[in-house]
mmCIF file of C-alpha atoms in Angstrom:
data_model
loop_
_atom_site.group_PDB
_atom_site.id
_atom_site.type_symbol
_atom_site.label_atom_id
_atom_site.label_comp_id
_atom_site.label_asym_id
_atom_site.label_seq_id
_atom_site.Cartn_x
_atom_site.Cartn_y
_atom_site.Cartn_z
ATOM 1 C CA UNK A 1 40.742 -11.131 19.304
ATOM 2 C CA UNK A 2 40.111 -7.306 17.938
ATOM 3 C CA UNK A 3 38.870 -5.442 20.945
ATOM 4 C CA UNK A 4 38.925 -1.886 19.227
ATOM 5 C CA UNK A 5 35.879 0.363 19.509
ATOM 6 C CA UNK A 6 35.186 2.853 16.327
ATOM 7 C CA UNK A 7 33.384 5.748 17.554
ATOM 8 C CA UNK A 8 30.327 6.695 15.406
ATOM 9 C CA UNK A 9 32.699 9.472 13.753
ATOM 10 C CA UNK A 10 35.105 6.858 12.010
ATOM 11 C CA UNK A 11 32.390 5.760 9.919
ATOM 12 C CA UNK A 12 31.528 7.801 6.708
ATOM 13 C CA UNK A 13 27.841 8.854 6.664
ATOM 14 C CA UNK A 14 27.746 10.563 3.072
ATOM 15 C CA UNK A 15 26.118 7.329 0.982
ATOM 16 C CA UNK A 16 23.952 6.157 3.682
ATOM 17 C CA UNK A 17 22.415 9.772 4.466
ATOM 18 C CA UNK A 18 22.416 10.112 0.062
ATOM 19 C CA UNK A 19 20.645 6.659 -0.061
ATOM 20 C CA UNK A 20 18.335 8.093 3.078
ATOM 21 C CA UNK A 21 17.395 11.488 1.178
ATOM 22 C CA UNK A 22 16.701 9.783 -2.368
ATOM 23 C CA UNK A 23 14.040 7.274 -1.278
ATOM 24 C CA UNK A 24 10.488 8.328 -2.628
ATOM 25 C CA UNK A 25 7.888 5.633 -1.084
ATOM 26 C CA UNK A 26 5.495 5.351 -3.406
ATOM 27 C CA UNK A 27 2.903 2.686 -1.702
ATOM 28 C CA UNK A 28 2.373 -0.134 1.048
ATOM 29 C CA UNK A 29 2.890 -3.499 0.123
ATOM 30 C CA UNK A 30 1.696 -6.080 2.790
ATOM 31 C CA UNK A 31 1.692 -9.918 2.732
ATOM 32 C CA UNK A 32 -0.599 -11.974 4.076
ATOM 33 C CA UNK A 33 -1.059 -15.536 5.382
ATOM 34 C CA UNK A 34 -4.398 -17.017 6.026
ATOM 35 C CA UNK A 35 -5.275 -20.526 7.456
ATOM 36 C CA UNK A 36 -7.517 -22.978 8.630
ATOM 37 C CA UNK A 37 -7.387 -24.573 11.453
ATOM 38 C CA UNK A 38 -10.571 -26.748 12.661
ATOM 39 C CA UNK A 39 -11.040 -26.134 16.045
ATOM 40 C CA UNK A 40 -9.784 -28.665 18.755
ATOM 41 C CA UNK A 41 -13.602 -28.934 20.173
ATOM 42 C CA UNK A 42 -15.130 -29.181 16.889
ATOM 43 C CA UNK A 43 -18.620 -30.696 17.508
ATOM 44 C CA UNK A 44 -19.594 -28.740 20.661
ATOM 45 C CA UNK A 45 -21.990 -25.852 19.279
ATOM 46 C CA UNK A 46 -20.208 -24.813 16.301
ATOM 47 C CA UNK A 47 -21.558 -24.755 13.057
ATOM 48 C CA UNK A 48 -20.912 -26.850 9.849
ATOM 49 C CA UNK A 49 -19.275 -23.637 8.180
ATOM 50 C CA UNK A 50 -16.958 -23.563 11.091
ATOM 51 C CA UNK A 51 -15.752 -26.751 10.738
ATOM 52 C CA UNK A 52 -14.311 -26.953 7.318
ATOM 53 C CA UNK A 53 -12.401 -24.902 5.060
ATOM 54 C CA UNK A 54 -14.268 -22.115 3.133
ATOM 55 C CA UNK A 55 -14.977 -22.922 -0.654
ATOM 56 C CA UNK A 56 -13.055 -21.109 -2.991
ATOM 57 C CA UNK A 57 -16.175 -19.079 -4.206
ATOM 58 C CA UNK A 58 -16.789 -18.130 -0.525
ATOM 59 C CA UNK A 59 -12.544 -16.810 -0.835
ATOM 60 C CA UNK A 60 -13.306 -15.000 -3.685
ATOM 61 C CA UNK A 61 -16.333 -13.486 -2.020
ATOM 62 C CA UNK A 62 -14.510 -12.298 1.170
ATOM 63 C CA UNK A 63 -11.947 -10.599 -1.028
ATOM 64 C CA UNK A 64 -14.154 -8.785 -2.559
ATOM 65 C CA UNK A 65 -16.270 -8.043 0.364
ATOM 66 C CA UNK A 66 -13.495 -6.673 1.787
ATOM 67 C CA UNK A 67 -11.751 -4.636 -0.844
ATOM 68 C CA UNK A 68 -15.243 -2.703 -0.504
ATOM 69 C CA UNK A 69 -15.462 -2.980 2.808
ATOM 70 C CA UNK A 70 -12.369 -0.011 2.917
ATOM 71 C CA UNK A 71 -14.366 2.226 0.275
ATOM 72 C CA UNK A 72 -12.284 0.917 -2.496
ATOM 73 C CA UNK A 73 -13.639 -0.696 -5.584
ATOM 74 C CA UNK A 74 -13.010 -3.890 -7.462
ATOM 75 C CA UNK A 75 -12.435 -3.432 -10.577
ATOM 76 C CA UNK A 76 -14.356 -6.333 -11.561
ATOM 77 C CA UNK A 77 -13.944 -6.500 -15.596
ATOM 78 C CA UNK A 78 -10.412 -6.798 -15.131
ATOM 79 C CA UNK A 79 -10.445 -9.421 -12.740
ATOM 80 C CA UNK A 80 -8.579 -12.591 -13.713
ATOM 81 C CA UNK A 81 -8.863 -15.892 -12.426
ATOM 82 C CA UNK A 82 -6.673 -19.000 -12.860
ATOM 83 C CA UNK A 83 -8.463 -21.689 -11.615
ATOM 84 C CA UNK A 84 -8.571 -25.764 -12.224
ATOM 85 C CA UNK A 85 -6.304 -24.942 -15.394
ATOM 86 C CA UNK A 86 -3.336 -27.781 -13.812
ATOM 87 C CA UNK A 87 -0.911 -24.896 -12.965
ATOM 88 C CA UNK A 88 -1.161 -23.984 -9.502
ATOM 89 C CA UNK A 89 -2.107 -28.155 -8.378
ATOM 90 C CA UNK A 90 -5.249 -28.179 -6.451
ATOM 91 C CA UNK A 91 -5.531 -24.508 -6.071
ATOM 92 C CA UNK A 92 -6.397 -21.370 -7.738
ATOM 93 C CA UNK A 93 -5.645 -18.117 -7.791
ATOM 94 C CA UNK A 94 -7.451 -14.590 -8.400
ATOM 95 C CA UNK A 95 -5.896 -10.872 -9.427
ATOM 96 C CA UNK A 96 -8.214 -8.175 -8.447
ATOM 97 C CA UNK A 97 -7.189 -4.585 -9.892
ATOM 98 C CA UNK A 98 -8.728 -2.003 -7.066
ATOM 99 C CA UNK A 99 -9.310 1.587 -7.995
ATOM 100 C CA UNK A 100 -9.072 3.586 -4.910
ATOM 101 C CA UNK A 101 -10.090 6.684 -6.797
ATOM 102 C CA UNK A 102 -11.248 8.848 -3.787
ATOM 103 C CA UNK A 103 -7.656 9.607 -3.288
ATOM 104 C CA UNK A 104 -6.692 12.110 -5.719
ATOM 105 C CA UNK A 105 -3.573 12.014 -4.845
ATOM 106 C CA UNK A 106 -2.527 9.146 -6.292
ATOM 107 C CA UNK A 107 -2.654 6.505 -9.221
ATOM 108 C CA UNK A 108 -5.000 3.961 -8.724
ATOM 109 C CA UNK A 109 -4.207 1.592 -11.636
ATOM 110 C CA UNK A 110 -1.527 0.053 -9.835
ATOM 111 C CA UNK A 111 -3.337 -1.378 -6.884
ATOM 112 C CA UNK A 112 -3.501 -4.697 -6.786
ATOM 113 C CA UNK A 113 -4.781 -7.949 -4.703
ATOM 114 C CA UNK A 114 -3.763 -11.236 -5.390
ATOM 115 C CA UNK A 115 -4.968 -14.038 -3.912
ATOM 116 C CA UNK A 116 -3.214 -17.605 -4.174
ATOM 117 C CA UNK A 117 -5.156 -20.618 -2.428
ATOM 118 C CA UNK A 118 -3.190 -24.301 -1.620
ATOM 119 C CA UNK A 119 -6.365 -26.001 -2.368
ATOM 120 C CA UNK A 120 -6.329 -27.254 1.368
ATOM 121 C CA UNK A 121 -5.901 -24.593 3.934
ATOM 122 C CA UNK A 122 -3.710 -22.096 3.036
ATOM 123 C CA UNK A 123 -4.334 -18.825 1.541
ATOM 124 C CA UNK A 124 -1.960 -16.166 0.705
ATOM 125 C CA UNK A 125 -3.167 -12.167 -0.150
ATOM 126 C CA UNK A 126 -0.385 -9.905 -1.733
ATOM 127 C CA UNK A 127 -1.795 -6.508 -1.270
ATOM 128 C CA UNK A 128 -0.460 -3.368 -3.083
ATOM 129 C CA UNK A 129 -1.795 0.328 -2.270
ATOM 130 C CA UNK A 130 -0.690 3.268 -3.819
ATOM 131 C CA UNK A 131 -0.220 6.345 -1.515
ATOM 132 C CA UNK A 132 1.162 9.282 -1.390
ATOM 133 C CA UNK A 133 2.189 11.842 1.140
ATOM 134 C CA UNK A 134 -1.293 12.909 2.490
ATOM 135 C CA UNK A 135 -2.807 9.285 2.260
ATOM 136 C CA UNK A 136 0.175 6.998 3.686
ATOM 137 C CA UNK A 137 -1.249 6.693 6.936
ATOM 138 C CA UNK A 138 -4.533 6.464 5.701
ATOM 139 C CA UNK A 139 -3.996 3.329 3.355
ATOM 140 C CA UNK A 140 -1.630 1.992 6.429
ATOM 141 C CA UNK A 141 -5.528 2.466 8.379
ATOM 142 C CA UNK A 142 -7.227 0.836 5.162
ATOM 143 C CA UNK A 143 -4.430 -1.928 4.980
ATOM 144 C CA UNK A 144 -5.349 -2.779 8.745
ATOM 145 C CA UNK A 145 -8.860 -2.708 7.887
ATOM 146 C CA UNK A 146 -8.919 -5.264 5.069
ATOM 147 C CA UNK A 147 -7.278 -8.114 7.109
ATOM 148 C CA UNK A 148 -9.571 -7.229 9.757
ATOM 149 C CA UNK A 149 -12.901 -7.769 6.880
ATOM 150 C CA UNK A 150 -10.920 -10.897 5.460
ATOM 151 C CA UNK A 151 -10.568 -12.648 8.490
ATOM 152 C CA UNK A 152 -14.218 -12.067 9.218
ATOM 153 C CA UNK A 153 -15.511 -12.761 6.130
ATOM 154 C CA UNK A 154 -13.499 -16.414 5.651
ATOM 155 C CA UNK A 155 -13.358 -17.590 9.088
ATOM 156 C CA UNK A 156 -9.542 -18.173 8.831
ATOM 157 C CA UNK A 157 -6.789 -17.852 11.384
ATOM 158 C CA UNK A 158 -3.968 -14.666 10.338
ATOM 159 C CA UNK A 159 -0.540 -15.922 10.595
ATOM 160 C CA UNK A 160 1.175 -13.307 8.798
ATOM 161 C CA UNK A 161 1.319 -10.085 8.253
ATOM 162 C CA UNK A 162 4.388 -8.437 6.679
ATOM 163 C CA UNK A 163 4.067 -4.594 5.824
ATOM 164 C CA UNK A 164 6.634 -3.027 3.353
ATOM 165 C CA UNK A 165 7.226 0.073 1.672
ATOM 166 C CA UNK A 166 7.496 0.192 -1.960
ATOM 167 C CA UNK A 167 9.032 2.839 -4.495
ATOM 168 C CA UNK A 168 12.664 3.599 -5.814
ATOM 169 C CA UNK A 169 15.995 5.167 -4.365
ATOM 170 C CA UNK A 170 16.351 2.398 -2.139
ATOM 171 C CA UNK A 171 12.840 2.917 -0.222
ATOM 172 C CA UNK A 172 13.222 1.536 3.210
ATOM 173 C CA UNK A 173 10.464 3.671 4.714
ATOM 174 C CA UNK A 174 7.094 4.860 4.335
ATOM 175 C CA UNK A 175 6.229 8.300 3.556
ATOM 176 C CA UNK A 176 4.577 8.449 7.328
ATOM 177 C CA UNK A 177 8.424 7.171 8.652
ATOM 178 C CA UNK A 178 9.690 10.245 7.258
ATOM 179 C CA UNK A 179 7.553 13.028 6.950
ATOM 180 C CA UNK A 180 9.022 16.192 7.726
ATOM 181 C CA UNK A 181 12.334 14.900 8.961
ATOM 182 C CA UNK A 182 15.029 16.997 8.633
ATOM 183 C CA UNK A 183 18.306 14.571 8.529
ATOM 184 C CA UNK A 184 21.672 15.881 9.668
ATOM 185 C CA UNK A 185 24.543 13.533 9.764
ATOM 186 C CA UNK A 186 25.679 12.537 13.604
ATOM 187 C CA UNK A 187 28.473 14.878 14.600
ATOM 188 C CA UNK A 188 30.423 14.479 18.383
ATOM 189 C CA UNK A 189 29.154 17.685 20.529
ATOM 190 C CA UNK A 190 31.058 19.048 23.224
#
């Protein structure tokens, strides 16, 4: 058994401080799970919509409903829908380009939701968000927003969230993570 101890100074910090200083976050990425669950009381006072899963035109509603809902806008000519085509089984699935275009600061042809349903209960959202220095915390807000108006406007049960940066040089952070960090590598004071 190896019981040395390296001291943070044995280690060389050049690449990982490189990798550190060359990420540019470029937008928020977060997953989403949705399901349904019918309610272990079902009968006593809820309603027929609360009993069953929503329709997939009611889906497609609430994800439009709540794109708007956080002042962004569907682009709704580009929308594309596969649907009862045999691929995806009993499900269907919907790609909504979003224009946030209020942000100047950043491209908004790249924003993206896509929506996969099971065809039983399940319902994933892949949600992509441009931002840029002076909106990251903003679209974090708007990301937080948007499950809130989904879960609302479905009736389903969130299960997962997962939040990730996206960009190049390695991006491991978002742009509020970092902002105005000044990184020195560790050195041993007196």
């Amino acid at each position: 058994l190896d019981n040395r101890v390296f001291p943070p100074e044995a280690y060389d910090k050049a690449v990982p401080l490189a990798q550190f200083q060359s990420q540019r976050p470029l937008g928020r990425h977060s997953v989403l799970q949705f399901e349904f669950n019918q309610p272990h009381d079902a009968g006593k006072g809820e309603t027929e919509s609360n009993l069953e899963m929503p329709s997939w035109k009611k889906l497609e509603s609430a994800l439009l409903k709540s794109i708007s809902q956080i002042q962004f806008t569907a682009l709704e000519s580009r929308i594309q829908k596969f649907e009862d085509s045999g691929l995806l089984g009993d499900g269907a699935m919907m790609a909504v380009p979003i224009d946030n275009s209020g942000d100047s600061s950043t491209s908004s042809r790249h924003n993206l939701a896509l929506m996969v349903w099971d065809g039983r209960n399940h319902v994933d959202i892949n949600l992509f968000v441009a931002s840029s220095p002076t909106s990251d915390a903003d679209v974090g807000k708007a990301m937080d927003s948007f499950t809130a108006a989904f879960r609302l406007h479905s009736g389903l049960n969130l299960y997962l969230r997962d939040d990730q940066p996206r960009g190049y040089g390695g991006v491991m952070n978002f742009y509020t993570d970092i902002a105005g960090l000044e990184i020195v590598p560790y050195t041993k004071t007196a």
